[in-house]
Backbone as a ProteinNet text record, in pm:
[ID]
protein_1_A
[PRIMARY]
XXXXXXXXXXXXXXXXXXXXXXXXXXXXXXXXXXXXXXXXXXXXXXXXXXXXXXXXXXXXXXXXXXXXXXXXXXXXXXXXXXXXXXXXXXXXXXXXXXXXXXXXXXXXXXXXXXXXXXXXXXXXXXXXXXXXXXXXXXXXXXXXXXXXXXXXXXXXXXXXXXXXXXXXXXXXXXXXXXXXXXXXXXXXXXXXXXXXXXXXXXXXXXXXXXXXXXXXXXXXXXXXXXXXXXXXXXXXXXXXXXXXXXXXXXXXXXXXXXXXXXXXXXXXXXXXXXXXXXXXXXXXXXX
[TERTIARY]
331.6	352.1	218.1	230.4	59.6	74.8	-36.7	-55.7	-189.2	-177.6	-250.1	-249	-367.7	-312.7	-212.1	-185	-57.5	101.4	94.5	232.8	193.9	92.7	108.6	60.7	88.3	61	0.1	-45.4	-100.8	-44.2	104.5	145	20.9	-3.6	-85.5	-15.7	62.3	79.7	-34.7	-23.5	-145.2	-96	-138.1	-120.4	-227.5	-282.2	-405.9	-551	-533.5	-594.8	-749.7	-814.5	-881.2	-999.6	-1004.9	-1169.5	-1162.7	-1051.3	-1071.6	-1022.7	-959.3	-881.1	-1003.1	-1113.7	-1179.8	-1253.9	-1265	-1326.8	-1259.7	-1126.1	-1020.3	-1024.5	-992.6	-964.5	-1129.3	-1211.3	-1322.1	-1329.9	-1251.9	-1306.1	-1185	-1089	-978.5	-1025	-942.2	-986.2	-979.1	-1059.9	-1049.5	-883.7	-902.9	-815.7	-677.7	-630.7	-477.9	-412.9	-311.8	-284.1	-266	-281	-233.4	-170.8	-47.9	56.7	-22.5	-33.1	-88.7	80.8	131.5	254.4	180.7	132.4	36.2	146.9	170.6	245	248.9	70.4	46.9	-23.5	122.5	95.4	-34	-139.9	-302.8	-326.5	-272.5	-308.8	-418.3	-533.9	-692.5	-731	-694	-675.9	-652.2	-522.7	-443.2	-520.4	-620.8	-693.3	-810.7	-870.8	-1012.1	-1011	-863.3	-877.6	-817	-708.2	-708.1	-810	-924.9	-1007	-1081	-1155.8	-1242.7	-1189.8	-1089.8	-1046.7	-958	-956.9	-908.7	-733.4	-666.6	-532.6	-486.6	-462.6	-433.9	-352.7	-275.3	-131.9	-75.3	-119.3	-73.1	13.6	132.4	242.3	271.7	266.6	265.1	446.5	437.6	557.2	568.8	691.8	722.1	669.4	662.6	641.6	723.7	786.2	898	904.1	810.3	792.4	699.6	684.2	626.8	728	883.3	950	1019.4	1005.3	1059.7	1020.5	864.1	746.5	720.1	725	686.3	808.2	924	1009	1020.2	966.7	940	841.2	723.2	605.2	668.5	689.7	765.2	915.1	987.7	1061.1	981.3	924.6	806.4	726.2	686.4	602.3	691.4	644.8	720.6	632.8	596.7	570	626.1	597.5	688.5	644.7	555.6	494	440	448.2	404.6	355.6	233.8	169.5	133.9	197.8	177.8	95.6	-14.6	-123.8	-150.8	-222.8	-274.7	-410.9	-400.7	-531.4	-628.4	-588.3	-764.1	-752.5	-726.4	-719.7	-843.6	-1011.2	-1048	-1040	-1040	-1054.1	-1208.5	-1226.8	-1324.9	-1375.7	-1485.6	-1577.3	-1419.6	-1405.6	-1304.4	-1196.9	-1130.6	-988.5	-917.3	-928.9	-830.3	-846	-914.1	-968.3	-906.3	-908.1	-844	-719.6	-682.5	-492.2	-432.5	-526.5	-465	-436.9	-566.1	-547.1	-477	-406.8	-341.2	-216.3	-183.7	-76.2	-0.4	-101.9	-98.6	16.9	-18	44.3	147.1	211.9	345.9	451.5	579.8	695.4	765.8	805.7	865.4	793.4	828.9	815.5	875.5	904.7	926.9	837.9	800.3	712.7	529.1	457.3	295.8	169.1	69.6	37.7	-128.7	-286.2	-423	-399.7	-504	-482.6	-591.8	-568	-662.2	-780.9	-904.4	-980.9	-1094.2	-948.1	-974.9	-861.1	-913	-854.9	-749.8	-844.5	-732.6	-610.9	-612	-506.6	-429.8	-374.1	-319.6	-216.7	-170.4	-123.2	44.9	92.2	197	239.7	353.8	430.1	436	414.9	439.6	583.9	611.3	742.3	743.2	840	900.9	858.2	881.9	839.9	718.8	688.8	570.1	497.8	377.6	264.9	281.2	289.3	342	186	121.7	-31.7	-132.9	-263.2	-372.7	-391.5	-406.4	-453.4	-304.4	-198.5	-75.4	24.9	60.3	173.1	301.3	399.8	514.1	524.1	537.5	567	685.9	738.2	829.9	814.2	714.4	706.2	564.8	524	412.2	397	261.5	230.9	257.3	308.1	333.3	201.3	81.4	-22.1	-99.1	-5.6	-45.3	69.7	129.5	223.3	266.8	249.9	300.9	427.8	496.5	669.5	709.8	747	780.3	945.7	911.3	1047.1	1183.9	1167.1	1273.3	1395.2	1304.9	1399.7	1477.3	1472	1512.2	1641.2	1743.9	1803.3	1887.4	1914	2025.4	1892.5	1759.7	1662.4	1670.4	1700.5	1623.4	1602.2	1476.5	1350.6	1359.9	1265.1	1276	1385.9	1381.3	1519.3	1460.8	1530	1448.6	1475.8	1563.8	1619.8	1496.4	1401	1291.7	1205.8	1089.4	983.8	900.2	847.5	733.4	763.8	725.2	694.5	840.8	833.2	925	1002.1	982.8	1036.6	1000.4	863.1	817.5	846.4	888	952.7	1130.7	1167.9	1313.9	1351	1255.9	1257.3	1207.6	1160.8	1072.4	1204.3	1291.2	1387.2	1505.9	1511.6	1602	1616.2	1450	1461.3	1464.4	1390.2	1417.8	1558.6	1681.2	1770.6	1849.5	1816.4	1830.9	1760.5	1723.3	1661.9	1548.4	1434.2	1343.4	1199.6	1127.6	981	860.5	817.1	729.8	579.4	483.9	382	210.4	153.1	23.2	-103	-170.1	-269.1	-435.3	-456	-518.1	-728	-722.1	-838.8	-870.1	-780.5	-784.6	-797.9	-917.5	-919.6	-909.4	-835.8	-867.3	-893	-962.6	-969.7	-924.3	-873.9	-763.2	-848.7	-890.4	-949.6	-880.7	-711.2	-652.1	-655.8	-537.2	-512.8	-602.3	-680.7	-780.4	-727.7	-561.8	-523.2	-509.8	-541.1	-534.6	-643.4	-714.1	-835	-809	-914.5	-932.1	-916.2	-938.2	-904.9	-793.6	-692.3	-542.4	-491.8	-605.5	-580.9	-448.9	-497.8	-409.2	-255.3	-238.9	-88.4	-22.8	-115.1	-46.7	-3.9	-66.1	-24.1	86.3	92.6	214.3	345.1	317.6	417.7	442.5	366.1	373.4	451.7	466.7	504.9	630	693.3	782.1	930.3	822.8	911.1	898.4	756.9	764.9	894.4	920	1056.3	1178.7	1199.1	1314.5	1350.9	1215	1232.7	1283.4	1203.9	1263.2	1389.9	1453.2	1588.9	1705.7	1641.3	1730.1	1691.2	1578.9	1553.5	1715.9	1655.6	1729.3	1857.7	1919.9	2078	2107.9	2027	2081.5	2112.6	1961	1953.3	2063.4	2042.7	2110.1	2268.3	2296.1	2363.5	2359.7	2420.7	2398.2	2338.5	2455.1	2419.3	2297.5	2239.8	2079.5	2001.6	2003.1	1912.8	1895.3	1985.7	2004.8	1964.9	1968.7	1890.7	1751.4	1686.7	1574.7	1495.3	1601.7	1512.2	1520.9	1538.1	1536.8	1420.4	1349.4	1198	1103.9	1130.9	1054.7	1106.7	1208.6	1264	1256.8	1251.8	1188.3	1084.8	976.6	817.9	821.3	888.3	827.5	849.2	964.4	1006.1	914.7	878.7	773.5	625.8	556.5	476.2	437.5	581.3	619.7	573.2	640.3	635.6	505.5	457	326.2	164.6	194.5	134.5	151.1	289.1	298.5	238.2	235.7	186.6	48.8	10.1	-192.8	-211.9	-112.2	-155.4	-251.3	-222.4	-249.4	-194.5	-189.5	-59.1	-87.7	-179.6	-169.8	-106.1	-117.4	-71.1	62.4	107.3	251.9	354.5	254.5	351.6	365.9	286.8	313.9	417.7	416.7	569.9	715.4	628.8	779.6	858.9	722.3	778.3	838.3	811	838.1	1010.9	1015.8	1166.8	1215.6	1169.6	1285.8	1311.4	1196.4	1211.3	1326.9	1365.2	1454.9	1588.1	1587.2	1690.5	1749	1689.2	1735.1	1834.9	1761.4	1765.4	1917.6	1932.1	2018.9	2160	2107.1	2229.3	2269.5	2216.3	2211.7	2184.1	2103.7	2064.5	1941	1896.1	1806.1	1680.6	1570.3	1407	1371.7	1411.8	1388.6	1213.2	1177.4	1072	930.4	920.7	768.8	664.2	545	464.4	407.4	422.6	306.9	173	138.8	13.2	-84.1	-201	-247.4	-402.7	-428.8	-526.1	-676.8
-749.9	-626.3	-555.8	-408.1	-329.9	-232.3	-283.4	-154.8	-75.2	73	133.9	244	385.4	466.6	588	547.7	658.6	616.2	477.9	444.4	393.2	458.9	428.4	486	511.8	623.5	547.9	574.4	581.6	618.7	551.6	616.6	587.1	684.6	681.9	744.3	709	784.7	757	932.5	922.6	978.2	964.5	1071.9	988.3	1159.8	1162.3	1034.7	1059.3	952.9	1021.2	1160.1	1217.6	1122.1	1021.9	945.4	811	785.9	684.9	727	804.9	856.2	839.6	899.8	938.2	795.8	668.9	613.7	506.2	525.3	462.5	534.6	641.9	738.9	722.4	695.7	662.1	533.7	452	322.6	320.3	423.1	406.2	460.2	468	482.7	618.9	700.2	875.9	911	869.4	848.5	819.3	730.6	734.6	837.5	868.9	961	894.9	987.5	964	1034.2	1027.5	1111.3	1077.6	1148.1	1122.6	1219.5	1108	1183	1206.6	1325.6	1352.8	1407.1	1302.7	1289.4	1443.7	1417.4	1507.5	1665	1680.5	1858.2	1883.3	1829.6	1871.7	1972	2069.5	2164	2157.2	2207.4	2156.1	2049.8	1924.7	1809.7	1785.9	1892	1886.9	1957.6	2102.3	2115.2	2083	2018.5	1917.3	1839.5	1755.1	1635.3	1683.3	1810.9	1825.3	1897.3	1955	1990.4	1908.1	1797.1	1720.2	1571.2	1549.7	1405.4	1460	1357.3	1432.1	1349.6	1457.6	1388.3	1312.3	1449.6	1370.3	1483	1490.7	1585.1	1539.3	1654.8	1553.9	1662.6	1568.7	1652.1	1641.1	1774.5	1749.1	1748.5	1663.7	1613.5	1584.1	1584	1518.9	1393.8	1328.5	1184.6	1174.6	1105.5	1006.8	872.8	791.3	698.2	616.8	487.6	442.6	417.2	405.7	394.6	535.2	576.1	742.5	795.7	835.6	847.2	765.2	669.2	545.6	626.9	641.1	671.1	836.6	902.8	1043.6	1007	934.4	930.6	814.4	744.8	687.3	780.6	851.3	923.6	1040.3	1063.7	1202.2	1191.3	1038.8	1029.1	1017.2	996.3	1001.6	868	753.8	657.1	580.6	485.6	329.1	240.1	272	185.3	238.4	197.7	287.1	212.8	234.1	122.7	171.1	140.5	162.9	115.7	201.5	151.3	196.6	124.8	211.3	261.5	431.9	425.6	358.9	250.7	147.6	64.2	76.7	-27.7	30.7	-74.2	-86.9	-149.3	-94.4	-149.6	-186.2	-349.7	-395.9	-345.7	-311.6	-299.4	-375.6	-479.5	-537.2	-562.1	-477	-539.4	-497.3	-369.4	-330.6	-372	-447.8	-525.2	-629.1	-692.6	-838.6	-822.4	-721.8	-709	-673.7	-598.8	-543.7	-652.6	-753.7	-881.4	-1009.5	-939.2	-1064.8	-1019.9	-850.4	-775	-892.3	-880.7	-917.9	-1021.4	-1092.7	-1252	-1244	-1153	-1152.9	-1131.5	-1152.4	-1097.5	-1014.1	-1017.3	-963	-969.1	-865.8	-877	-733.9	-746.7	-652.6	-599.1	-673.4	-620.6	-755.2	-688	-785.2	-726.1	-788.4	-731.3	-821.2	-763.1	-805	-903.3	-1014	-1082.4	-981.6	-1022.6	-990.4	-1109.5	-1011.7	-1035.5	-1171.7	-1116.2	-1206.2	-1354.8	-1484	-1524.8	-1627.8	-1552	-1549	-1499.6	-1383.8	-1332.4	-1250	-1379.7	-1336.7	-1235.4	-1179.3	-1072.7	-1079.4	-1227.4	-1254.2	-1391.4	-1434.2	-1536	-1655.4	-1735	-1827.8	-1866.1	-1889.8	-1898.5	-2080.2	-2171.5	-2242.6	-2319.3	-2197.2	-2254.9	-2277.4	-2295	-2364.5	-2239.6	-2212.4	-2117.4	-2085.5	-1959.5	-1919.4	-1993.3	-2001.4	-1972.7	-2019.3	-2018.3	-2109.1	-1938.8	-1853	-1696.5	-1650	-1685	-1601.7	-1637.1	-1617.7	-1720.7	-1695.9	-1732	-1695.7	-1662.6	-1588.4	-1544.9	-1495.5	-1511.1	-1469.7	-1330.8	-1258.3	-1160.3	-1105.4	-977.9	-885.8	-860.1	-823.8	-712.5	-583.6	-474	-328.1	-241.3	-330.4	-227.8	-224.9	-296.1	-306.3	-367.1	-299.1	-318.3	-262.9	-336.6	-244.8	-264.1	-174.7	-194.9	-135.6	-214.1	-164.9	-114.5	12	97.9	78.1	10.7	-60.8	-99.4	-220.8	-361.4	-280.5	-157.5	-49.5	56.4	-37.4	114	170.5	114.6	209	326.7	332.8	417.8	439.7	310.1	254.2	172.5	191.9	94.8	84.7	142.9	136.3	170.8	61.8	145.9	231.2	293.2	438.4	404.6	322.6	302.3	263.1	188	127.4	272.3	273.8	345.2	303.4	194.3	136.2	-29.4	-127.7	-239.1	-321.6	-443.6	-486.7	-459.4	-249.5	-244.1	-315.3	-370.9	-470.4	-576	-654.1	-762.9	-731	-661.9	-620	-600.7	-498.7	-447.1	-590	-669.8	-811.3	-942.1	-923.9	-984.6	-966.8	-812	-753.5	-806.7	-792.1	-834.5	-991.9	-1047	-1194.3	-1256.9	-1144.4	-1196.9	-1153.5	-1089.6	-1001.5	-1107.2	-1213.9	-1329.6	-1257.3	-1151.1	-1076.1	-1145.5	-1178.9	-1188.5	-1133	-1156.6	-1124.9	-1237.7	-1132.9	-1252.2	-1194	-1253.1	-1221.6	-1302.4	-1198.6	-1214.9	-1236.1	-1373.6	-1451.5	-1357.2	-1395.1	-1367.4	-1172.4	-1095.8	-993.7	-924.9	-908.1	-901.4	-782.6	-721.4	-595	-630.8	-517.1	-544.5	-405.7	-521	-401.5	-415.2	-276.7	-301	-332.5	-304.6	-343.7	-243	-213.9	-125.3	10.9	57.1	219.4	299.9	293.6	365.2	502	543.7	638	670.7	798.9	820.5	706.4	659.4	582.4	639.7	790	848.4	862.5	817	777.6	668.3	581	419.9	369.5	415.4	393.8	498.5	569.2	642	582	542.8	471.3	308.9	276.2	117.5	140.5	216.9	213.7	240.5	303.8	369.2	217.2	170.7	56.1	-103.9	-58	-172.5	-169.8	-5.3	-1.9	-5.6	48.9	-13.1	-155.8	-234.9	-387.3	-392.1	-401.3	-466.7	-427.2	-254.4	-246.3	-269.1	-257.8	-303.5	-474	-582.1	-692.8	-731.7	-660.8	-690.5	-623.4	-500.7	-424.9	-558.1	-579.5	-672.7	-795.3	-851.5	-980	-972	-845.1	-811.7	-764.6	-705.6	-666.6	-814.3	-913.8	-1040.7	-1108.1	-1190.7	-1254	-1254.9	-1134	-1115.6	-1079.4	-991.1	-965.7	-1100.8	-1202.1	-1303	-1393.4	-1371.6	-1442.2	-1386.4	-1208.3	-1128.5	-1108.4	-1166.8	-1152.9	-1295.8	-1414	-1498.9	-1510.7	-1433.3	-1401.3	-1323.8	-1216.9	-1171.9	-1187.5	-1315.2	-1320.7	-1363	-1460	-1479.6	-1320.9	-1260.4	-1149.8	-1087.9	-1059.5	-955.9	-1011.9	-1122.6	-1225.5	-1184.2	-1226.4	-1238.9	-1050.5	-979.3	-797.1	-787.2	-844.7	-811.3	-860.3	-1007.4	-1032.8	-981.1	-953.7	-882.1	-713.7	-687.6	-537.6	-524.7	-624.7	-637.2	-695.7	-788.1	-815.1	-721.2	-626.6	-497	-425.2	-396.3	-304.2	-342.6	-425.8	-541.1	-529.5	-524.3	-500.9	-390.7	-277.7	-170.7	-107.4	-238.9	-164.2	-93.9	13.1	108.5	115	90.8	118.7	-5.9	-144.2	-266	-253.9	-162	-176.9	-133.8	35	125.3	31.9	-107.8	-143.1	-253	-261.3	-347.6	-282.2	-152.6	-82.3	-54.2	-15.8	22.8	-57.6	-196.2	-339.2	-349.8	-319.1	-312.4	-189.3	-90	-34.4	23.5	-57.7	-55.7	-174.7	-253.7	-354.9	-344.9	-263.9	-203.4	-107.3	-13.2	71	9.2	-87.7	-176.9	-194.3	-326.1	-384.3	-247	-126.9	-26	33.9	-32.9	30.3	180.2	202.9	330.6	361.7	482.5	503.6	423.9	445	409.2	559.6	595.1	728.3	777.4	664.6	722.9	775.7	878.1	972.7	967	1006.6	1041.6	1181.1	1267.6	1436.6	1395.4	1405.7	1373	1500.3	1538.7	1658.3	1630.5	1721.3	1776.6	1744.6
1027.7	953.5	935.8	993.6	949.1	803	771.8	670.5	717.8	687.3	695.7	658	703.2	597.5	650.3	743.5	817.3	740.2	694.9	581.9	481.9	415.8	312.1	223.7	45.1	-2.5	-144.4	-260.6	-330.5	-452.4	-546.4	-684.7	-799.4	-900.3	-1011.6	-1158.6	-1199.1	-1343.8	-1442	-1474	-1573.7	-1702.7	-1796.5	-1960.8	-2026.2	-2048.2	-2125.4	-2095.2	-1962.1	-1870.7	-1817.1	-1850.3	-1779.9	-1773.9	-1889.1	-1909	-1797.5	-1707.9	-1599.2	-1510.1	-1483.3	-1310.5	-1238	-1252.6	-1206.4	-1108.4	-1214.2	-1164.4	-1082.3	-1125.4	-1012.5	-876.8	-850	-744.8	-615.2	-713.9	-640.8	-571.6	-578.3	-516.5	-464.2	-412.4	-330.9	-190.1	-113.6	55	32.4	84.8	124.6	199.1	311.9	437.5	400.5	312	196.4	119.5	169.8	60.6	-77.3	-179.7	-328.2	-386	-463.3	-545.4	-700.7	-791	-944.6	-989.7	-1111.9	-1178.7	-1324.6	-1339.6	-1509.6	-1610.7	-1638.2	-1778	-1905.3	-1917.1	-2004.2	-2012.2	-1882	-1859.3	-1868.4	-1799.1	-1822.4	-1664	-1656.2	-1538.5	-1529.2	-1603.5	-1567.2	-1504.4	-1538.8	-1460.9	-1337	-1319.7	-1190.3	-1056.5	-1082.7	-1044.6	-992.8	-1102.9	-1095.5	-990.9	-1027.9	-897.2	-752.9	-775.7	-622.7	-539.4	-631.3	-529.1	-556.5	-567	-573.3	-494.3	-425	-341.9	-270.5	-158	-2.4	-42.4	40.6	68.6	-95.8	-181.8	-316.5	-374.9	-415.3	-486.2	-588.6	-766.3	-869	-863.1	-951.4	-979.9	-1155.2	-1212.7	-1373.5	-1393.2	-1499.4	-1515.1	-1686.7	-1761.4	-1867.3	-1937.7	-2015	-2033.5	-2051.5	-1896.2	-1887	-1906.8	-1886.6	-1939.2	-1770.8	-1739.8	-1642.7	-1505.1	-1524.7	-1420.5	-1401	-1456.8	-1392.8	-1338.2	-1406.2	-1306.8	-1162.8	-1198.2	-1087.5	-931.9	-988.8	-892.5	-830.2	-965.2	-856.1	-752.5	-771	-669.6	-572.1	-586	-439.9	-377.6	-442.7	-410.8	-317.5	-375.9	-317.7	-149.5	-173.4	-37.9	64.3	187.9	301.6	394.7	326.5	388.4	368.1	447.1	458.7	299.8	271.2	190.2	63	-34.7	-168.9	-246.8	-313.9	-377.5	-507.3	-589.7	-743.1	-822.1	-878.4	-958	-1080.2	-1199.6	-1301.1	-1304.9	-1386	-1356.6	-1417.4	-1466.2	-1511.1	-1389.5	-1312.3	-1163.1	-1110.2	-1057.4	-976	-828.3	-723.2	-627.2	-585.4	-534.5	-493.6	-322	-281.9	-162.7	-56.9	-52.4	58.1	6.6	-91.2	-113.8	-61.8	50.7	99.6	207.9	291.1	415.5	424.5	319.9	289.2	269.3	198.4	186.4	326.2	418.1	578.3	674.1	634.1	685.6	665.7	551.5	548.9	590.1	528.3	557.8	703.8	782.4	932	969.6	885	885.1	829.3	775.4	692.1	778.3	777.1	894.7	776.3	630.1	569.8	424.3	306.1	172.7	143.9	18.7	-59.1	-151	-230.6	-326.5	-334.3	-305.6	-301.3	-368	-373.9	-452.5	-436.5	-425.9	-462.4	-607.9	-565	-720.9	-846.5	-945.1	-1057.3	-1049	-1041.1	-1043.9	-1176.6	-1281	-1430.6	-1431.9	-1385.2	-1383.7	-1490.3	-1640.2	-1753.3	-1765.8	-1721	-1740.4	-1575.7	-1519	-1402.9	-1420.5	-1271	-1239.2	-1179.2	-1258.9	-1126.9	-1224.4	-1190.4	-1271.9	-1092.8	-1117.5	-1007.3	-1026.4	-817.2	-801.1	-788.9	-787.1	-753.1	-655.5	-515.6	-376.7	-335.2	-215.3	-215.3	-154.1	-149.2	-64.3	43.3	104.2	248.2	296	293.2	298.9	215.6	266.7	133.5	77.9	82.6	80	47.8	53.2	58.1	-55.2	-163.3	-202.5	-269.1	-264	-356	-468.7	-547	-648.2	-743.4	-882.2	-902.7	-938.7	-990.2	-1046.5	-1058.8	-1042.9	-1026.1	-1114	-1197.3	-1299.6	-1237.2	-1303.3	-1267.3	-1268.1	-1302.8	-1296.9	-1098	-1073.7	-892.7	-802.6	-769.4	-701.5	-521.2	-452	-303.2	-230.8	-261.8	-246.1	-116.3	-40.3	60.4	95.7	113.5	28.8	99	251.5	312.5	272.7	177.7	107.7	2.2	-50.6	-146.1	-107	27.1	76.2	-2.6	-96.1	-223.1	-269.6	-253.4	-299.2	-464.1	-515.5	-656.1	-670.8	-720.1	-755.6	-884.5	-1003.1	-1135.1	-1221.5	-1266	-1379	-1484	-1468.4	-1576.9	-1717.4	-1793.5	-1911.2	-1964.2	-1925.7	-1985.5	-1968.4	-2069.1	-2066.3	-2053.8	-2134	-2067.9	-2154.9	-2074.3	-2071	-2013.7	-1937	-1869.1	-1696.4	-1716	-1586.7	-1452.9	-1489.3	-1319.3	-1321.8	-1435.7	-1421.1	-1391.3	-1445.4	-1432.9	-1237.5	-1145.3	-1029.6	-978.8	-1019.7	-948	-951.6	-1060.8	-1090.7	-992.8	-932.6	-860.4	-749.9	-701.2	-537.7	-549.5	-676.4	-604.8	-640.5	-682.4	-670.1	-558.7	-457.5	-300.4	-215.4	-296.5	-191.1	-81.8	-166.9	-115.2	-99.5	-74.4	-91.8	-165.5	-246	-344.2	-282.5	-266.4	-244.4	-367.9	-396.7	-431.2	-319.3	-276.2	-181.5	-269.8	-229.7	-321.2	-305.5	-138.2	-109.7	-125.6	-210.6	-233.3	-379.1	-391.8	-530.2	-593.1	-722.7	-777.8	-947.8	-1004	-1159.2	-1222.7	-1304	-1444.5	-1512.3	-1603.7	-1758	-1862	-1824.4	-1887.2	-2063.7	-2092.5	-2193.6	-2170	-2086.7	-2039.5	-2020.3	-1986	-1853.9	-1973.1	-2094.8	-2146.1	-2259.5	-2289.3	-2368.4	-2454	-2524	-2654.3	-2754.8	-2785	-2873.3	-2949.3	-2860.2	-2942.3	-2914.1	-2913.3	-2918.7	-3033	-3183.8	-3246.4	-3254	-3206.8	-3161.8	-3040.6	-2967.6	-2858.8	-2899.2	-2960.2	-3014.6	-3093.9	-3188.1	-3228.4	-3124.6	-2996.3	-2903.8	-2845.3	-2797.3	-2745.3	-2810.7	-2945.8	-3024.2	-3012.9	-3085.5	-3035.6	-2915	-2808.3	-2670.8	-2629.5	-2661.1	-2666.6	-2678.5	-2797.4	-2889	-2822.3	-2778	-2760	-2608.4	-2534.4	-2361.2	-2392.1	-2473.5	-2486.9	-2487.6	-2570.2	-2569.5	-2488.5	-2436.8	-2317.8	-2205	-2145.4	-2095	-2107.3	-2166.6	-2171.4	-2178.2	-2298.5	-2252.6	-2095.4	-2013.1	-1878.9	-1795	-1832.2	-1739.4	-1806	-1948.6	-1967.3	-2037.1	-2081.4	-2219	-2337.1	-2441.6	-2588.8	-2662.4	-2630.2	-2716.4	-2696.1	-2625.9	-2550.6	-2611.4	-2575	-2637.6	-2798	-2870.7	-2970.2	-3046.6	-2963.5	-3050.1	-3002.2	-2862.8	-2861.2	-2910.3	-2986.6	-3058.3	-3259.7	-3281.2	-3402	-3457.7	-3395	-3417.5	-3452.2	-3346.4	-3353.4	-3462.1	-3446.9	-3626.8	-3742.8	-3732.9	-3862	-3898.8	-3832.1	-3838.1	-3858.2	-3807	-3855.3	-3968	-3999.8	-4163.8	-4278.5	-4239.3	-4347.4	-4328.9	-4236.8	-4173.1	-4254.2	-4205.2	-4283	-4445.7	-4535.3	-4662.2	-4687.2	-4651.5	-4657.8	-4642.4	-4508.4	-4540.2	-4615.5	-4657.7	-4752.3	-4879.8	-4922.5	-5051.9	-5046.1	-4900.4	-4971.4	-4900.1	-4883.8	-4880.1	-4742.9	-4617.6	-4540.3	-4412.7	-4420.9	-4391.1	-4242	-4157.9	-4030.4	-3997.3	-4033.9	-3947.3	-4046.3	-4139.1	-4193.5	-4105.3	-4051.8	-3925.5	-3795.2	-3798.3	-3658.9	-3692.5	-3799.8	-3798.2	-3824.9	-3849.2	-3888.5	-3709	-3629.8	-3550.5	-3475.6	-3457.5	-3414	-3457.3	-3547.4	-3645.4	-3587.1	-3536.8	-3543.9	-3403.2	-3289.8	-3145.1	-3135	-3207.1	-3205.7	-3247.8	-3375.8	-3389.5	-3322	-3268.5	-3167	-2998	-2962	-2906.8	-2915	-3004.8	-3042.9	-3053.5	-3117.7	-3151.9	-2988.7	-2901.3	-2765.7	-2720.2	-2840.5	-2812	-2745.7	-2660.6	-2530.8	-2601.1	-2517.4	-2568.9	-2584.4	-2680.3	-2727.5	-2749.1	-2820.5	-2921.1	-2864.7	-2904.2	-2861.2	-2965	-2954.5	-3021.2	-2993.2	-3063.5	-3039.9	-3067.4	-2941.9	-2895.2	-2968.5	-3068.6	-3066.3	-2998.7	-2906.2	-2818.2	-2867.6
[MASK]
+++++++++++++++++++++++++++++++++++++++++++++++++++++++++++++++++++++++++++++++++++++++++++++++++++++++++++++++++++++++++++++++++++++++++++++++++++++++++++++++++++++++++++++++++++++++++++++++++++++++++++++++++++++++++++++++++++++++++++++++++++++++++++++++++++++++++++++++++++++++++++++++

């Protein structure tokens, strides 16, 4: 199997991302195209970077969340291959050398993926089976901050489930194919680094944590009701609604109101959840 850059394209969702695109987009290949889906209507943005990097087209869009997005930009390209990244993703001097080469040796996959560079916190859930390869290996599941899906194994042409907004959908799409009896591999001798939590200014570090708490909770249990059932999801999530509630009251009790809102929101990404109602919740971002 070849990769190269005649099939293959480059997804990036961004919001309120202007303080790292930059330094992602730089350590990507010129010669690749790239789709950017900018969340947060930043037309200035949209400008900046299309005249400043070759073969790159953002498209401003809603905050839809990470798989909606994810699927206009693989919907959009017209290659075989679509590789989904965040923008706190560095690429290393040879990681794309080492992924072509191993590309080589593969006869099939669906979804693969460069390892993380931090080897605390891997990028991939190990599978079962044994290693295609000393460099190559099975996997059950990808992190969504690097993903290369080869849009083939996809002919119904869905990938993400859009119900989620953010957290879970790459395990959910990773769950899919390896129940399509698909191939999932992580390519060992290929390295990339996440900064992990960057992919948006710091300046609304704390608005985004609260955004994040909340879909935690309610992707959890959409999660587990799709895989396993109501009644699974529902004693999986009693630990967690336990621990918010006393959490909750306990902040409230010494009065400190930012770690109170993160249990409120914990409570009521769960409750929402549970009422089967959408992953609604936004934050107004101000400028």
């Amino acid at each position: 199997m070849k990769l190269d850059h005649n099939n293959t394209t480059f997804i990036i969702v961004t919001f309120k991302s202007e303080n790292i695109i930059h330094d992602c987009l730089k350590t990507l290949p010129k010669d690749y195209k790239k789709i950017i889906i900018e969340n947060s209507g930043n037309i200035k943005l949209k400008k900046n970077l299309e005249q400043n990097y070759e073969n790159l087209e953002v498209i401003l869009s809603e905050n839809l969340g990470m798989g909606t997005s994810n699927n206009i930009g693989i919907k959009r390209c017209n290659t075989k291959f679509a590789y989904v990244i965040n923008p706190d993703i560095k690429f290393k001097e040879n990681t794309l050398y080492e992924l072509i080469k191993s590309i080589d040796q593969i006869d099939d996959f669906a979804i693969l993926s460069p390892i993380s560079n931090n080897s605390r916190y891997p990028n991939y859930t190990l599978s079962k089976k044994s290693s295609f390869s000393e460099n190559i290996f099975s996997v059950d599941s990808i992190d969504g901050y690097s993903m290369l899906i080869n849009k083939k194994k996809f002919s119904d042409d869905i990938y993400f489930d859009e119900n989620f907004f953010m957290y879970l959908e790459n395990d959910d799409i990773c769950m899919k194919k390896k129940k399509d009896k698909e191939n999932l591999y992580i390519i060992k001798n290929s390295l990339i680094e996440h900064l992990g939590g960057k992919s948006s200014d710091q300046k609304y570090k704390q608005d985004i944590e609260l955004l994040r708490n909340w879909h935690w909770m309610w992707s959890k249990f959409y999660f587990n009701k799709k895989h396993y059932g109501i009644f699974y999801a529902l004693l999986r999530s009693l630990k967690s609604l336990f621990s918010s509630i006393v959490k909750y009251f306990l902040y409230s009790v010494s009065l400190n109101h930012y770690k109170k809102q993160i249990y409120k929101m914990r409570l009521l990404g769960i409750f929402n959840s549970i009422l089967g109602k959408p992953s609604w919740y936004r934050i107004n971002f101000k400028n």
